[in-house]
Amino acid sequence: MEEKITRRDILAKAAVLSVGIAVGSAGTRIASADTAEPCPTEPGSKKEETQSGEEPLMRQWPWPYVKLDPVATAELAYNGWYELGCGGTVVMSIFSQLAEKVGEPYKSFPDETFVIFEGGLGGWGTLCGSLNGAAMVCSLIIGPPTKDETSVLMAINTMDWYSHANMPIYVPKEPKANKDSIVHTVSDSTLCHVSVGRWEKASKFATSSPERKDRCARVSASVAYKLVMTLNDWVDGNYHEEVTWFGPQKALMPAQYNCADCHGKNIPKAPGFVKK
């Protein structure tokens, strides 16, 4: 019988194995804010200008969230992809709306920073940038996984959904390519290299083609749509998903469920527990 993974398993194992959500240097500073010694400030600095004992909004975690329209979010993500790439546009599509509805810290957040997620992070074909962006959004809005494992759970289940969805799902109002029809594929992977590769094989379109770009813009829009739907459920208290896949428990090391797609017989195995 397959071992059941619980929410508590996620929190405990993530803490032991240091498996969390990467949110960049800003997230590192936020996570350490409770324990770090205050740094000396220069006269006139922004830190000095804040009220005594109060952290700037950018350093307070989690960040406030109000419900958004998934369709409007997806449209922003689709059109923004052409400037910000897959990761940056997912972040922008959500944070730009929250900047208008909530204000800070979203107004000061540099969405363009996450252009680097494009192409599976700098073109290396690793985790799809849209999933990187979604995980970062989850972590900043829900809070550190050491206090609320929901941020990890939501990111995990978004990746699982991405892997099994018949992508792209979202249809933009004014497609830039594939206007009459578009090929749909199931990636069975979170990797940009596999996701794009399988679509290109099925569609016969090259990476540089307008059709492939439109496809990835639609995928990013699909992820943004899904994420907002999930966050809306969460803020209403209706998010009750269970764990789908958690590598550290299933494989005793960080892992995907489909290693054999790439590794074949050369899949690295984790050593067993050391007996004392």
mmCIF file with all atom_site columns, N, CA, C and O in Angstrom, residues 191-216:
data_model
loop_
_atom_site.group_PDB
_atom_site.id
_atom_site.type_symbol
_atom_site.label_atom_id
_atom_site.label_alt_id
_atom_site.label_comp_id
_atom_site.label_asym_id
_atom_site.label_entity_id
_atom_site.label_seq_id
_atom_site.pdbx_PDB_ins_code
_atom_site.Cartn_x
_atom_site.Cartn_y
_atom_site.Cartn_z
_atom_site.occupancy
_atom_site.B_iso_or_equiv
_atom_site.pdbx_formal_charge
_atom_site.auth_seq_id
_atom_site.auth_comp_id
_atom_site.auth_asym_id
_atom_site.auth_atom_id
_atom_site.pdbx_PDB_model_num
ATOM 1   N N  . LEU A 1 191 ? 9.791  20.215 -15.714 1.00 0.00 ? 191 LEU A N  1
ATOM 2   C CA . LEU A 1 191 ? 10.968 20.797 -16.344 1.00 0.00 ? 191 LEU A CA 1
ATOM 3   C C  . LEU A 1 191 ? 10.620 21.531 -17.630 1.00 0.00 ? 191 LEU A C  1
ATOM 4   O O  . LEU A 1 191 ? 9.910  21.010 -18.494 1.00 0.00 ? 191 LEU A O  1
ATOM 5   N N  . CYS A 1 192 ? 11.159 22.719 -17.787 1.00 0.00 ? 192 CYS A N  1
ATOM 6   C CA . CYS A 1 192 ? 10.985 23.500 -19.004 1.00 0.00 ? 192 CYS A CA 1
ATOM 7   C C  . CYS A 1 192 ? 11.454 22.701 -20.217 1.00 0.00 ? 192 CYS A C  1
ATOM 8   O O  . CYS A 1 192 ? 10.779 22.659 -21.255 1.00 0.00 ? 192 CYS A O  1
ATOM 9   N N  . HIS A 1 193 ? 12.596 22.060 -20.111 1.00 0.00 ? 193 HIS A N  1
ATOM 10  C CA . HIS A 1 193 ? 13.186 21.297 -21.222 1.00 0.00 ? 193 HIS A CA 1
ATOM 11  C C  . HIS A 1 193 ? 12.226 20.217 -21.721 1.00 0.00 ? 193 HIS A C  1
ATOM 12  O O  . HIS A 1 193 ? 12.025 20.059 -22.936 1.00 0.00 ? 193 HIS A O  1
ATOM 13  N N  . VAL A 1 194 ? 11.609 19.505 -20.799 1.00 0.00 ? 194 VAL A N  1
ATOM 14  C CA . VAL A 1 194 ? 10.700 18.421 -21.171 1.00 0.00 ? 194 VAL A CA 1
ATOM 15  C C  . VAL A 1 194 ? 9.372  18.986 -21.662 1.00 0.00 ? 194 VAL A C  1
ATOM 16  O O  . VAL A 1 194 ? 8.825  18.544 -22.688 1.00 0.00 ? 194 VAL A O  1
ATOM 17  N N  . SER A 1 195 ? 8.844  19.971 -20.946 1.00 0.00 ? 195 SER A N  1
ATOM 18  C CA . SER A 1 195 ? 7.553  20.558 -21.297 1.00 0.00 ? 195 SER A CA 1
ATOM 19  C C  . SER A 1 195 ? 7.589  21.164 -22.701 1.00 0.00 ? 195 SER A C  1
ATOM 20  O O  . SER A 1 195 ? 6.715  20.889 -23.537 1.00 0.00 ? 195 SER A O  1
ATOM 21  N N  . VAL A 1 196 ? 8.581  21.996 -22.952 1.00 0.00 ? 196 VAL A N  1
ATOM 22  C CA . VAL A 1 196 ? 8.708  22.623 -24.270 1.00 0.00 ? 196 VAL A CA 1
ATOM 23  C C  . VAL A 1 196 ? 9.066  21.586 -25.333 1.00 0.00 ? 196 VAL A C  1
ATOM 24  O O  . VAL A 1 196 ? 8.520  21.591 -26.441 1.00 0.00 ? 196 VAL A O  1
ATOM 25  N N  . GLY A 1 197 ? 9.973  20.679 -24.977 1.00 0.00 ? 197 GLY A N  1
ATOM 26  C CA . GLY A 1 197 ? 10.409 19.667 -25.945 1.00 0.00 ? 197 GLY A CA 1
ATOM 27  C C  . GLY A 1 197 ? 9.280  18.792 -26.430 1.00 0.00 ? 197 GLY A C  1
ATOM 28  O O  . GLY A 1 197 ? 9.175  18.492 -27.632 1.00 0.00 ? 197 GLY A O  1
ATOM 29  N N  . ARG A 1 198 ? 8.420  18.371 -25.529 1.00 0.00 ? 198 ARG A N  1
ATOM 30  C CA . ARG A 1 198 ? 7.307  17.513 -25.929 1.00 0.00 ? 198 ARG A CA 1
ATOM 31  C C  . ARG A 1 198 ? 6.307  18.286 -26.801 1.00 0.00 ? 198 ARG A C  1
ATOM 32  O O  . ARG A 1 198 ? 5.744  17.731 -27.743 1.00 0.00 ? 198 ARG A O  1
ATOM 33  N N  . TRP A 1 199 ? 6.114  19.560 -26.497 1.00 0.00 ? 199 TRP A N  1
ATOM 34  C CA . TRP A 1 199 ? 5.204  20.349 -27.318 1.00 0.00 ? 199 TRP A CA 1
ATOM 35  C C  . TRP A 1 199 ? 5.790  20.566 -28.710 1.00 0.00 ? 199 TRP A C  1
ATOM 36  O O  . TRP A 1 199 ? 5.088  20.470 -29.711 1.00 0.00 ? 199 TRP A O  1
ATOM 37  N N  . GLU A 1 200 ? 7.081  20.867 -28.771 1.00 0.00 ? 200 GLU A N  1
ATOM 38  C CA . GLU A 1 200 ? 7.717  21.081 -30.074 1.00 0.00 ? 200 GLU A CA 1
ATOM 39  C C  . GLU A 1 200 ? 7.700  19.812 -30.926 1.00 0.00 ? 200 GLU A C  1
ATOM 40  O O  . GLU A 1 200 ? 7.494  19.863 -32.147 1.00 0.00 ? 200 GLU A O  1
ATOM 41  N N  . LYS A 1 201 ? 7.891  18.680 -30.294 1.00 0.00 ? 201 LYS A N  1
ATOM 42  C CA . LYS A 1 201 ? 7.855  17.417 -31.035 1.00 0.00 ? 201 LYS A CA 1
ATOM 43  C C  . LYS A 1 201 ? 6.469  17.168 -31.618 1.00 0.00 ? 201 LYS A C  1
ATOM 44  O O  . LYS A 1 201 ? 6.321  16.723 -32.763 1.00 0.00 ? 201 LYS A O  1
ATOM 45  N N  . ALA A 1 202 ? 5.437  17.471 -30.824 1.00 0.00 ? 202 ALA A N  1
ATOM 46  C CA . ALA A 1 202 ? 4.072  17.235 -31.279 1.00 0.00 ? 202 ALA A CA 1
ATOM 47  C C  . ALA A 1 202 ? 3.604  18.270 -32.296 1.00 0.00 ? 202 ALA A C  1
ATOM 48  O O  . ALA A 1 202 ? 2.859  17.953 -33.229 1.00 0.00 ? 202 ALA A O  1
ATOM 49  N N  . SER A 1 203 ? 4.055  19.514 -32.133 1.00 0.00 ? 203 SER A N  1
ATOM 50  C CA . SER A 1 203 ? 3.572  20.604 -32.985 1.00 0.00 ? 203 SER A CA 1
ATOM 51  C C  . SER A 1 203 ? 4.418  20.828 -34.230 1.00 0.00 ? 203 SER A C  1
ATOM 52  O O  . SER A 1 203 ? 3.957  21.438 -35.192 1.00 0.00 ? 203 SER A O  1
ATOM 53  N N  . LYS A 1 204 ? 5.691  20.396 -34.162 1.00 0.00 ? 204 LYS A N  1
ATOM 54  C CA . LYS A 1 204 ? 6.655  20.594 -35.253 1.00 0.00 ? 204 LYS A CA 1
ATOM 55  C C  . LYS A 1 204 ? 7.109  22.050 -35.382 1.00 0.00 ? 204 LYS A C  1
ATOM 56  O O  . LYS A 1 204 ? 7.706  22.432 -36.392 1.00 0.00 ? 204 LYS A O  1
ATOM 57  N N  . PHE A 1 205 ? 6.878  22.850 -34.357 1.00 0.00 ? 205 PHE A N  1
ATOM 58  C CA . PHE A 1 205 ? 7.331  24.236 -34.367 1.00 0.00 ? 205 PHE A CA 1
ATOM 59  C C  . PHE A 1 205 ? 8.639  24.361 -33.588 1.00 0.00 ? 205 PHE A C  1
ATOM 60  O O  . PHE A 1 205 ? 8.831  23.717 -32.552 1.00 0.00 ? 205 PHE A O  1
ATOM 61  N N  . ALA A 1 206 ? 9.539  25.203 -34.071 1.00 0.00 ? 206 ALA A N  1
ATOM 62  C CA . ALA A 1 206 ? 10.842 25.395 -33.443 1.00 0.00 ? 206 ALA A CA 1
ATOM 63  C C  . ALA A 1 206 ? 10.741 26.315 -32.225 1.00 0.00 ? 206 ALA A C  1
ATOM 64  O O  . ALA A 1 206 ? 9.770  27.062 -32.064 1.00 0.00 ? 206 ALA A O  1
ATOM 65  N N  . THR A 1 207 ? 11.771 26.281 -31.389 1.00 0.00 ? 207 THR A N  1
ATOM 66  C CA . THR A 1 207 ? 11.811 27.108 -30.192 1.00 0.00 ? 207 THR A CA 1
ATOM 67  C C  . THR A 1 207 ? 11.673 28.587 -30.524 1.00 0.00 ? 207 THR A C  1
ATOM 68  O O  . THR A 1 207 ? 11.032 29.343 -29.791 1.00 0.00 ? 207 THR A O  1
ATOM 69  N N  . SER A 1 208 ? 12.277 29.020 -31.621 1.00 0.00 ? 208 SER A N  1
ATOM 70  C CA . SER A 1 208 ? 12.274 30.441 -31.985 1.00 0.00 ? 208 SER A CA 1
ATOM 71  C C  . SER A 1 208 ? 10.987 30.891 -32.671 1.00 0.00 ? 208 SER A C  1
ATOM 72  O O  . SER A 1 208 ? 10.829 32.078 -32.963 1.00 0.00 ? 208 SER A O  1
ATOM 73  N N  . SER A 1 209 ? 10.063 29.993 -32.913 1.00 0.00 ? 209 SER A N  1
ATOM 74  C CA . SER A 1 209 ? 8.859  30.330 -33.677 1.00 0.00 ? 209 SER A CA 1
ATOM 75  C C  . SER A 1 209 ? 7.863  31.137 -32.847 1.00 0.00 ? 209 SER A C  1
ATOM 76  O O  . SER A 1 209 ? 7.794  30.994 -31.619 1.00 0.00 ? 209 SER A O  1
ATOM 77  N N  . PRO A 1 210 ? 7.056  31.983 -33.502 1.00 0.00 ? 210 PRO A N  1
ATOM 78  C CA . PRO A 1 210 ? 5.993  32.700 -32.803 1.00 0.00 ? 210 PRO A CA 1
ATOM 79  C C  . PRO A 1 210 ? 4.996  31.740 -32.149 1.00 0.00 ? 210 PRO A C  1
ATOM 80  O O  . PRO A 1 210 ? 4.430  32.054 -31.092 1.00 0.00 ? 210 PRO A O  1
ATOM 81  N N  . GLU A 1 211 ? 4.807  30.587 -32.762 1.00 0.00 ? 211 GLU A N  1
ATOM 82  C CA . GLU A 1 211 ? 3.875  29.611 -32.221 1.00 0.00 ? 211 GLU A CA 1
ATOM 83  C C  . GLU A 1 211 ? 4.337  29.064 -30.876 1.00 0.00 ? 211 GLU A C  1
ATOM 84  O O  . GLU A 1 211 ? 3.532  28.889 -29.954 1.00 0.00 ? 211 GLU A O  1
ATOM 85  N N  . ARG A 1 212 ? 5.641  28.767 -30.768 1.00 0.00 ? 212 ARG A N  1
ATOM 86  C CA . ARG A 1 212 ? 6.152  28.260 -29.490 1.00 0.00 ? 212 ARG A CA 1
ATOM 87  C C  . ARG A 1 212 ? 6.088  29.345 -28.428 1.00 0.00 ? 212 ARG A C  1
ATOM 88  O O  . ARG A 1 212 ? 5.734  29.093 -27.268 1.00 0.00 ? 212 ARG A O  1
ATOM 89  N N  . LYS A 1 213 ? 6.393  30.582 -28.796 1.00 0.00 ? 213 LYS A N  1
ATOM 90  C CA . LYS A 1 213 ? 6.335  31.683 -27.835 1.00 0.00 ? 213 LYS A CA 1
ATOM 91  C C  . LYS A 1 213 ? 4.909  31.883 -27.330 1.00 0.00 ? 213 LYS A C  1
ATOM 92  O O  . LYS A 1 213 ? 4.680  32.080 -26.131 1.00 0.00 ? 213 LYS A O  1
ATOM 93  N N  . ASP A 1 214 ? 3.968  31.834 -28.258 1.00 0.00 ? 214 ASP A N  1
ATOM 94  C CA . ASP A 1 214 ? 2.558  31.953 -27.877 1.00 0.00 ? 214 ASP A CA 1
ATOM 95  C C  . ASP A 1 214 ? 2.157  30.817 -26.938 1.00 0.00 ? 214 ASP A C  1
ATOM 96  O O  . ASP A 1 214 ? 1.434  31.029 -25.965 1.00 0.00 ? 214 ASP A O  1
ATOM 97  N N  . ARG A 1 215 ? 2.647  29.628 -27.238 1.00 0.00 ? 215 ARG A N  1
ATOM 98  C CA . ARG A 1 215 ? 2.331  28.475 -26.380 1.00 0.00 ? 215 ARG A CA 1
ATOM 99  C C  . ARG A 1 215 ? 2.820  28.705 -24.962 1.00 0.00 ? 215 ARG A C  1
ATOM 100 O O  . ARG A 1 215 ? 2.092  28.478 -23.981 1.00 0.00 ? 215 ARG A O  1
ATOM 101 N N  . CYS A 1 216 ? 4.062  29.150 -24.796 1.00 0.00 ? 216 CYS A N  1
ATOM 102 C CA . CYS A 1 216 ? 4.609  29.346 -23.457 1.00 0.00 ? 216 CYS A CA 1
ATOM 103 C C  . CYS A 1 216 ? 3.933  30.512 -22.738 1.00 0.00 ? 216 CYS A C  1
ATOM 104 O O  . CYS A 1 216 ? 3.774  30.487 -21.515 1.00 0.00 ? 216 CYS A O  1
#
